mmCIF file of C-alpha atoms in Angstrom:
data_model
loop_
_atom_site.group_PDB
_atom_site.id
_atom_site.type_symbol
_atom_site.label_atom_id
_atom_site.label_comp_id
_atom_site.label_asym_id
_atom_site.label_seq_id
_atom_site.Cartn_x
_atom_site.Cartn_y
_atom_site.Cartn_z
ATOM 1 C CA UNK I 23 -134.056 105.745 80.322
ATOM 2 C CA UNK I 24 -137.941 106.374 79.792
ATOM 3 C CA UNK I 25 -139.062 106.479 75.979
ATOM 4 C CA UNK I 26 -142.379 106.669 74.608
ATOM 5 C CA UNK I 27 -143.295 105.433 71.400
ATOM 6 C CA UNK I 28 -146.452 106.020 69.281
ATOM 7 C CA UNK I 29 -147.714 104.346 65.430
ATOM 8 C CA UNK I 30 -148.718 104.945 63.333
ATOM 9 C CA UNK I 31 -147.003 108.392 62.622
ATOM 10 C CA UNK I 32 -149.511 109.736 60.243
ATOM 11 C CA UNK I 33 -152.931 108.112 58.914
ATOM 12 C CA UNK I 34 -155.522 109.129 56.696
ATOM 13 C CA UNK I 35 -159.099 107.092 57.011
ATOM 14 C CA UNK I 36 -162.514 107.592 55.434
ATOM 15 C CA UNK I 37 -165.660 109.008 57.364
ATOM 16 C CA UNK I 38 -167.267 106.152 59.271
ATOM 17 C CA UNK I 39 -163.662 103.893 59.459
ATOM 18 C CA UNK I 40 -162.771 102.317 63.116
ATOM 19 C CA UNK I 41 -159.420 104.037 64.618
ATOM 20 C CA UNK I 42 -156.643 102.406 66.857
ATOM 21 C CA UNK I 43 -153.725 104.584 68.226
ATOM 22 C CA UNK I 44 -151.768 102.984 70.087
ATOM 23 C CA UNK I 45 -149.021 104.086 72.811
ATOM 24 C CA UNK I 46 -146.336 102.248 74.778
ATOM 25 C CA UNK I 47 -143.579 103.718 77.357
ATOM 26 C CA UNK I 48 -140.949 102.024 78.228
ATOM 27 C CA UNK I 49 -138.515 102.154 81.249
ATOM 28 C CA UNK I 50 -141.316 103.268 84.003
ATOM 29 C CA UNK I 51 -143.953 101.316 85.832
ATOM 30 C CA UNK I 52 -147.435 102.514 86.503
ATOM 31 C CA UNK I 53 -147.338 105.892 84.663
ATOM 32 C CA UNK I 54 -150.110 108.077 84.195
ATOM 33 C CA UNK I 55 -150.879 108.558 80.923
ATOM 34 C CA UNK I 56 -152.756 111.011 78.729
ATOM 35 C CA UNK I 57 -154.388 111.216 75.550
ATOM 36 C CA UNK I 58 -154.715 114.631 73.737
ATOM 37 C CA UNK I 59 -155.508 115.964 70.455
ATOM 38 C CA UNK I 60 -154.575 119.387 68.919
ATOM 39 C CA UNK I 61 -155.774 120.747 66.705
ATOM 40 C CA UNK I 62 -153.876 122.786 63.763
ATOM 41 C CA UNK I 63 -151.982 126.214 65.031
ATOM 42 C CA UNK I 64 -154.385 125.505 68.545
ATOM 43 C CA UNK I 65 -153.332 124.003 71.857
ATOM 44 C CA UNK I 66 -153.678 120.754 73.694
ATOM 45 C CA UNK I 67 -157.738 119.341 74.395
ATOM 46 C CA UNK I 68 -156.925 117.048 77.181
ATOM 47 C CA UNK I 69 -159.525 113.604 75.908
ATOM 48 C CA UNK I 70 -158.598 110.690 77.920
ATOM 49 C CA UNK I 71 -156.460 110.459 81.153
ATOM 50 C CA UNK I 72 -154.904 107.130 83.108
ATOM 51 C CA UNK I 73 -153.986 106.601 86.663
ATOM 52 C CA UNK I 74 -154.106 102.984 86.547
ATOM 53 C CA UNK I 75 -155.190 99.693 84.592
ATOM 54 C CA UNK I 76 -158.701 99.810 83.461
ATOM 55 C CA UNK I 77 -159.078 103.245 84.971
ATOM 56 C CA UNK I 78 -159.683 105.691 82.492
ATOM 57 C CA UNK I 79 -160.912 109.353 82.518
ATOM 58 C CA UNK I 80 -162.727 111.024 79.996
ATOM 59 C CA UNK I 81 -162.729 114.409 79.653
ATOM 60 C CA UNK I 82 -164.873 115.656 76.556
ATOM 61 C CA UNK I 83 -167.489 113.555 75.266
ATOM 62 C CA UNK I 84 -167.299 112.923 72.000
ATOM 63 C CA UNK I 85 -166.417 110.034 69.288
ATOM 64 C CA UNK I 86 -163.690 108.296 70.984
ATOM 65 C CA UNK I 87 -162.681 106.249 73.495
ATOM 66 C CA UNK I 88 -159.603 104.968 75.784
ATOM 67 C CA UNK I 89 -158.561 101.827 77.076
ATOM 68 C CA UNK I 90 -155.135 100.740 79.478
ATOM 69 C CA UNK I 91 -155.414 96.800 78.580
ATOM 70 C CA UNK I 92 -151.236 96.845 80.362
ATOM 71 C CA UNK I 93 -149.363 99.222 82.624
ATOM 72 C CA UNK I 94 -147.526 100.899 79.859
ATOM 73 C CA UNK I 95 -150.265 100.725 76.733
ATOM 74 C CA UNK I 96 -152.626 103.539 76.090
ATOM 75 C CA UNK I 97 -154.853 103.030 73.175
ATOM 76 C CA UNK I 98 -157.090 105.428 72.068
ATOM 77 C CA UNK I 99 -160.421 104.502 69.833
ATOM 78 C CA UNK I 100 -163.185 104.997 67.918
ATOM 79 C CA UNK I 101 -165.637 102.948 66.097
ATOM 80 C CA UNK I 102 -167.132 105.282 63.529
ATOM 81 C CA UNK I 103 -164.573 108.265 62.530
ATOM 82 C CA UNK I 104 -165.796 111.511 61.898
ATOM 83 C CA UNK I 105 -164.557 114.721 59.820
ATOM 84 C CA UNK I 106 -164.400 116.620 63.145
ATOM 85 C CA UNK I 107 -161.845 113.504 64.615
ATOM 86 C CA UNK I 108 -158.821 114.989 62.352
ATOM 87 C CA UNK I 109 -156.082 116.846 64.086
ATOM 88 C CA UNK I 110 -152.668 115.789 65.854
ATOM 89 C CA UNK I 111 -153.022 112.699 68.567
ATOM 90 C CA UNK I 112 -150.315 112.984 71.448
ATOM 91 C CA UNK I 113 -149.521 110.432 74.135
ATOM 92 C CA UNK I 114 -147.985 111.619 76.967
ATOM 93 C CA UNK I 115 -146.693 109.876 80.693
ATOM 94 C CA UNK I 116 -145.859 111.786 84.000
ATOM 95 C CA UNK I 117 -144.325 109.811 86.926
ATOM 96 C CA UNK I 118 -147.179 108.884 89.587
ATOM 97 C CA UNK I 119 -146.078 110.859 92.716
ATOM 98 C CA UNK I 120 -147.212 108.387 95.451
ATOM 99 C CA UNK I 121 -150.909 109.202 96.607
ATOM 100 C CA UNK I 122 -150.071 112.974 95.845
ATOM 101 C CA UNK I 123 -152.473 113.730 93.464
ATOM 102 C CA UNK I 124 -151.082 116.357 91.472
ATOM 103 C CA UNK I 125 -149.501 116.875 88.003
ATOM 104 C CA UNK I 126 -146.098 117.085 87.302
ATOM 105 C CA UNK I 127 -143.683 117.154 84.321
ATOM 106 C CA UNK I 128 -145.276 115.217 81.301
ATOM 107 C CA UNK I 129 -142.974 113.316 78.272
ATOM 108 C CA UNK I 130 -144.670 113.450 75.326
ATOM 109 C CA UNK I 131 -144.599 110.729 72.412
ATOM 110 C CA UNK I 132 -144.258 112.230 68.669
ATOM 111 C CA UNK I 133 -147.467 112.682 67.918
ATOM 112 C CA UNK I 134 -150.198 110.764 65.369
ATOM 113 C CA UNK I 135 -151.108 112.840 62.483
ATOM 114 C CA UNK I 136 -154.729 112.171 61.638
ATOM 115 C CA UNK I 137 -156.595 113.357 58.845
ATOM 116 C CA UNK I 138 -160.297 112.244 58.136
ATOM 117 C CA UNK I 139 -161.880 112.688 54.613
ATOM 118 C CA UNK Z 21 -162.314 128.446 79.549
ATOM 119 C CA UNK Z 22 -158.632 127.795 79.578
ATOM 120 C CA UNK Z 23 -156.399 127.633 82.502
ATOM 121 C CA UNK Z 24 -153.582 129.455 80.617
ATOM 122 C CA UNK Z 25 -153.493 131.786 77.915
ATOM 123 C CA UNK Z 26 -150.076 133.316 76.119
ATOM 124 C CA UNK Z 27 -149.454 136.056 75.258
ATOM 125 C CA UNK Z 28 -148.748 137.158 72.675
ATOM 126 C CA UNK Z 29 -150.055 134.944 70.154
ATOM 127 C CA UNK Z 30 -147.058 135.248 67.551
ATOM 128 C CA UNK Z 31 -143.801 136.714 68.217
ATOM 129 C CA UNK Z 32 -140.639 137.279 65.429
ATOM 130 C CA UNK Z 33 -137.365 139.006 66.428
ATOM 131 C CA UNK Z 34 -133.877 138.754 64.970
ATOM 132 C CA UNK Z 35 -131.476 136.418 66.278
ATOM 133 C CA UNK Z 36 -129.460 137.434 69.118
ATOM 134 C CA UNK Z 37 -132.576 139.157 70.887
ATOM 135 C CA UNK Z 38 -134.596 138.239 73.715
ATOM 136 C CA UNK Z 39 -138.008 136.710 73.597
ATOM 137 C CA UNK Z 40 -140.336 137.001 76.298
ATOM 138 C CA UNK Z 41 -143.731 135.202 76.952
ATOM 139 C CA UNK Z 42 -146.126 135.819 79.279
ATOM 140 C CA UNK Z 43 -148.901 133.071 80.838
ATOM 141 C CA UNK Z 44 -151.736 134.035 82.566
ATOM 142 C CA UNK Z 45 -153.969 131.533 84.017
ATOM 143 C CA UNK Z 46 -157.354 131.836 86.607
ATOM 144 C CA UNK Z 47 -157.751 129.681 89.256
ATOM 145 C CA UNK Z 48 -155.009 128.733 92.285
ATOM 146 C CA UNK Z 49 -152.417 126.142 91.232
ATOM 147 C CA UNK Z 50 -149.491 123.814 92.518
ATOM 148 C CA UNK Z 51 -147.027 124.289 89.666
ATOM 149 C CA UNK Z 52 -146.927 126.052 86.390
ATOM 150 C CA UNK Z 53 -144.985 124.602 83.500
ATOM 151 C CA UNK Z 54 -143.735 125.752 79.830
ATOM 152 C CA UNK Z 55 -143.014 123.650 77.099
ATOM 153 C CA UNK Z 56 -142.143 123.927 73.360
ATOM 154 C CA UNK Z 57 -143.427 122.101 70.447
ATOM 155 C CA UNK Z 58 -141.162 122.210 67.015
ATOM 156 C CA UNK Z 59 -143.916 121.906 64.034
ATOM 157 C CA UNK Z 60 -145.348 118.704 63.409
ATOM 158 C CA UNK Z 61 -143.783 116.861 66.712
ATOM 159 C CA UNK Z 62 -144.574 115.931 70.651
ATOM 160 C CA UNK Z 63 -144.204 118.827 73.368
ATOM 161 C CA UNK Z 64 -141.125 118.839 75.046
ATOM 162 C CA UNK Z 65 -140.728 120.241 78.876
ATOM 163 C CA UNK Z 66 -138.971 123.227 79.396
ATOM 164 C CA UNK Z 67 -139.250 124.177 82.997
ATOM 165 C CA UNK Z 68 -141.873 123.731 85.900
ATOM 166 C CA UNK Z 69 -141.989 126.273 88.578
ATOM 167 C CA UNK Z 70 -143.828 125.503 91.552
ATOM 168 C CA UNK Z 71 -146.227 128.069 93.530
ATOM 169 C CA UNK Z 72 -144.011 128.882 95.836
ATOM 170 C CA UNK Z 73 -140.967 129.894 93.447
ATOM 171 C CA UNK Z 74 -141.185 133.371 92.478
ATOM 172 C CA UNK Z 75 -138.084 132.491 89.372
ATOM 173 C CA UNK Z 76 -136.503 130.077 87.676
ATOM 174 C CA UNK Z 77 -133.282 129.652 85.452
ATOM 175 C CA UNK Z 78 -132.021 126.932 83.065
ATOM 176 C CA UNK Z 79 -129.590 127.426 80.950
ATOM 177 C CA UNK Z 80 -130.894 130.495 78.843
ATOM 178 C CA UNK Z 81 -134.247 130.222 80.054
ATOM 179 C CA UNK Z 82 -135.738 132.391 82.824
ATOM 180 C CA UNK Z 83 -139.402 132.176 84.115
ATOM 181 C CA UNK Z 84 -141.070 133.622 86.276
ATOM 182 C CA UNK Z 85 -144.283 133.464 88.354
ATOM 183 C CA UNK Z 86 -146.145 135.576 90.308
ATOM 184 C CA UNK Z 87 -149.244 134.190 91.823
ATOM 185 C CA UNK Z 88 -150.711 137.614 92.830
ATOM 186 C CA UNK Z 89 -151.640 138.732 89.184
ATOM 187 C CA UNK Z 90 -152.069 134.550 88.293
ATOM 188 C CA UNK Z 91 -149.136 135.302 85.896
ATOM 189 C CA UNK Z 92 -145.957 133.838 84.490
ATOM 190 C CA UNK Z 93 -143.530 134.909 81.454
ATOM 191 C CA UNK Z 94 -140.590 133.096 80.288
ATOM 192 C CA UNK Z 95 -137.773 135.008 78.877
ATOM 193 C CA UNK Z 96 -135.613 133.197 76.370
ATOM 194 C CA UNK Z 97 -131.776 135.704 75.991
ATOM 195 C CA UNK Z 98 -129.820 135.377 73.289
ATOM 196 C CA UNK Z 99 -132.238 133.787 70.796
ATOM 197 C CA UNK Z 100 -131.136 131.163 68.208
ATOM 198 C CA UNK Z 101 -132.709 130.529 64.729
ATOM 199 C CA UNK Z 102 -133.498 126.843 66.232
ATOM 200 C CA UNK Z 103 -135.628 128.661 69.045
ATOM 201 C CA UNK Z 104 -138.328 128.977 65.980
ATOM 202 C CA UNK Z 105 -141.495 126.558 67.598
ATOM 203 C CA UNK Z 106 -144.377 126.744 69.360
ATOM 204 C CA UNK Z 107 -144.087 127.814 73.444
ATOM 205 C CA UNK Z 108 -146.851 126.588 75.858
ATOM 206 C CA UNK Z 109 -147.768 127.411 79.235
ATOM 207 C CA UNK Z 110 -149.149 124.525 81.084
ATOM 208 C CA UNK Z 111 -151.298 124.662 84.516
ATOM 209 C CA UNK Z 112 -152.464 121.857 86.530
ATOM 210 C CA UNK Z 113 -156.090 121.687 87.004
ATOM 211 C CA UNK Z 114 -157.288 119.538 89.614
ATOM 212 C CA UNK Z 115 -156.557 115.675 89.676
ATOM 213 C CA UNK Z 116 -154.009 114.550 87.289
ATOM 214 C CA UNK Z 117 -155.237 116.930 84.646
ATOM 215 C CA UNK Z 118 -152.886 119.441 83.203
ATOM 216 C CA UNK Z 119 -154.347 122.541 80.727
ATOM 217 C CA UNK Z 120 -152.882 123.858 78.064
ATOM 218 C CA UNK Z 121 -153.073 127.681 76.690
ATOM 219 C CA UNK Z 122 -153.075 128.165 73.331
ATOM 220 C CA UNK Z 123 -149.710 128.731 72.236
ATOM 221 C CA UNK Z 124 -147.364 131.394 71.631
ATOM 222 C CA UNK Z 125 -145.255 131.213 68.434
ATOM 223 C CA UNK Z 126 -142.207 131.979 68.135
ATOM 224 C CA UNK Z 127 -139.828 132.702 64.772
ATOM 225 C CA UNK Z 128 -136.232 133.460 64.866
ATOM 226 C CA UNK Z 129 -135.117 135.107 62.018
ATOM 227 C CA UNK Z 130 -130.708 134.581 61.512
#
């Protein structure tokens, strides 16, 4: 069976700190993946999005940034953290459908609790 | 602008009643999906209900969708105490994307 794993769980960093999530699924191949961030009592801001490795999709510019170095790692970035960075990280996978391109059902990991002071 | 919004924003009722959700979104789409968030954790998937589905059942969930009004709801029967979380509507937006409304909360009072 698929699982999806993300670490650290919770993390609190200083203004101006580098970041490194990272994110691994196991029991797929070539996944897409997604980064998003929510923020508290809000829904899900879409920041980063994976077909492929190397390919990545940004989706709000801003602070951070995304990189696929393998076919099942997500890693999401940022060299300088700011106040405005805090909030709850998700990873998430969906199954690529062939060449359909169009979303389907997404498994998410548990979630990165960031908090910047 | 967000894809889908819920409505309502909060929602409390006693166990044993029904809770029902509604989505509405703007632009055309392929599927529409609903998942629930328990505080603090990842999103798990409830249901997806493609565009040309009109209703849906799974175990004590029913949702619906009508793509006339760009509308869904999802009806929960017989609610549980461990219902309490978070309910999202999800639409897909072009691409691989997927959007995300806002949220409806639920509580389940025993």
């Amino acid at each position: 069976s698929q699982t999806i794993h993300q670490w650290p769980a919770t993390l609190v960093q200083p203004v101006g700190s580098p970041l490194s999530l990272e994110c691994t699924v196991e029991g797929t191949s070539n996944p897409n993946l997604y980064w998003y961030r929510q923020a508290a009592g809000r829904g899900l801001q879409l920041l980063f999005y994976s077909v492929g490795i190397g390919q990545i999709s940004s989706e709000v510019p801003q602070n951070l940034s995304a990189s696929r170095p393998q076919d099942r790692q997500f890693i999401l970035s940022s060299k300088k953290l700011l106040l405005s960075d805090s909030g709850f990280y998700l990873c998430a996978w969906s199954v690529r459908l062939g060449l359909a391109i169009i979303t389907d059902t997404q498994y998410f990991g548990p979630g990165t609790r960031l908090t910047v002071l | 602008s967000q894809q889908g919004e819920e409505d309502p924003q909060a929602l409390s009722i006693q166990e044993g009643e029904n809770a029902t959700m509604n989505c509405s979104y703007k632009t055309s789409i392929n599927n529409l999906q609903w998942y629930r968030q328990n505080s603090g954790r990842g999103l798990v998937h409830l249901i997806l209900i493609r565009s040309n589905e009109r209703e849906k059942h799974s175990g004590r969930l029913r949702v619906t969708l009508d793509t006339s009004k760009k509308s869904s709801s999802l009806l929960i029967t017989a609610s549980r105490a461990a219902d309490t979380a978070s309910y999202f509507c999800a639409t897909d937006a072009g691409g691989f994307k997927t959007i995300f409304g806002a949220g409806t909360r639920l509580f389940v009072k025993a």
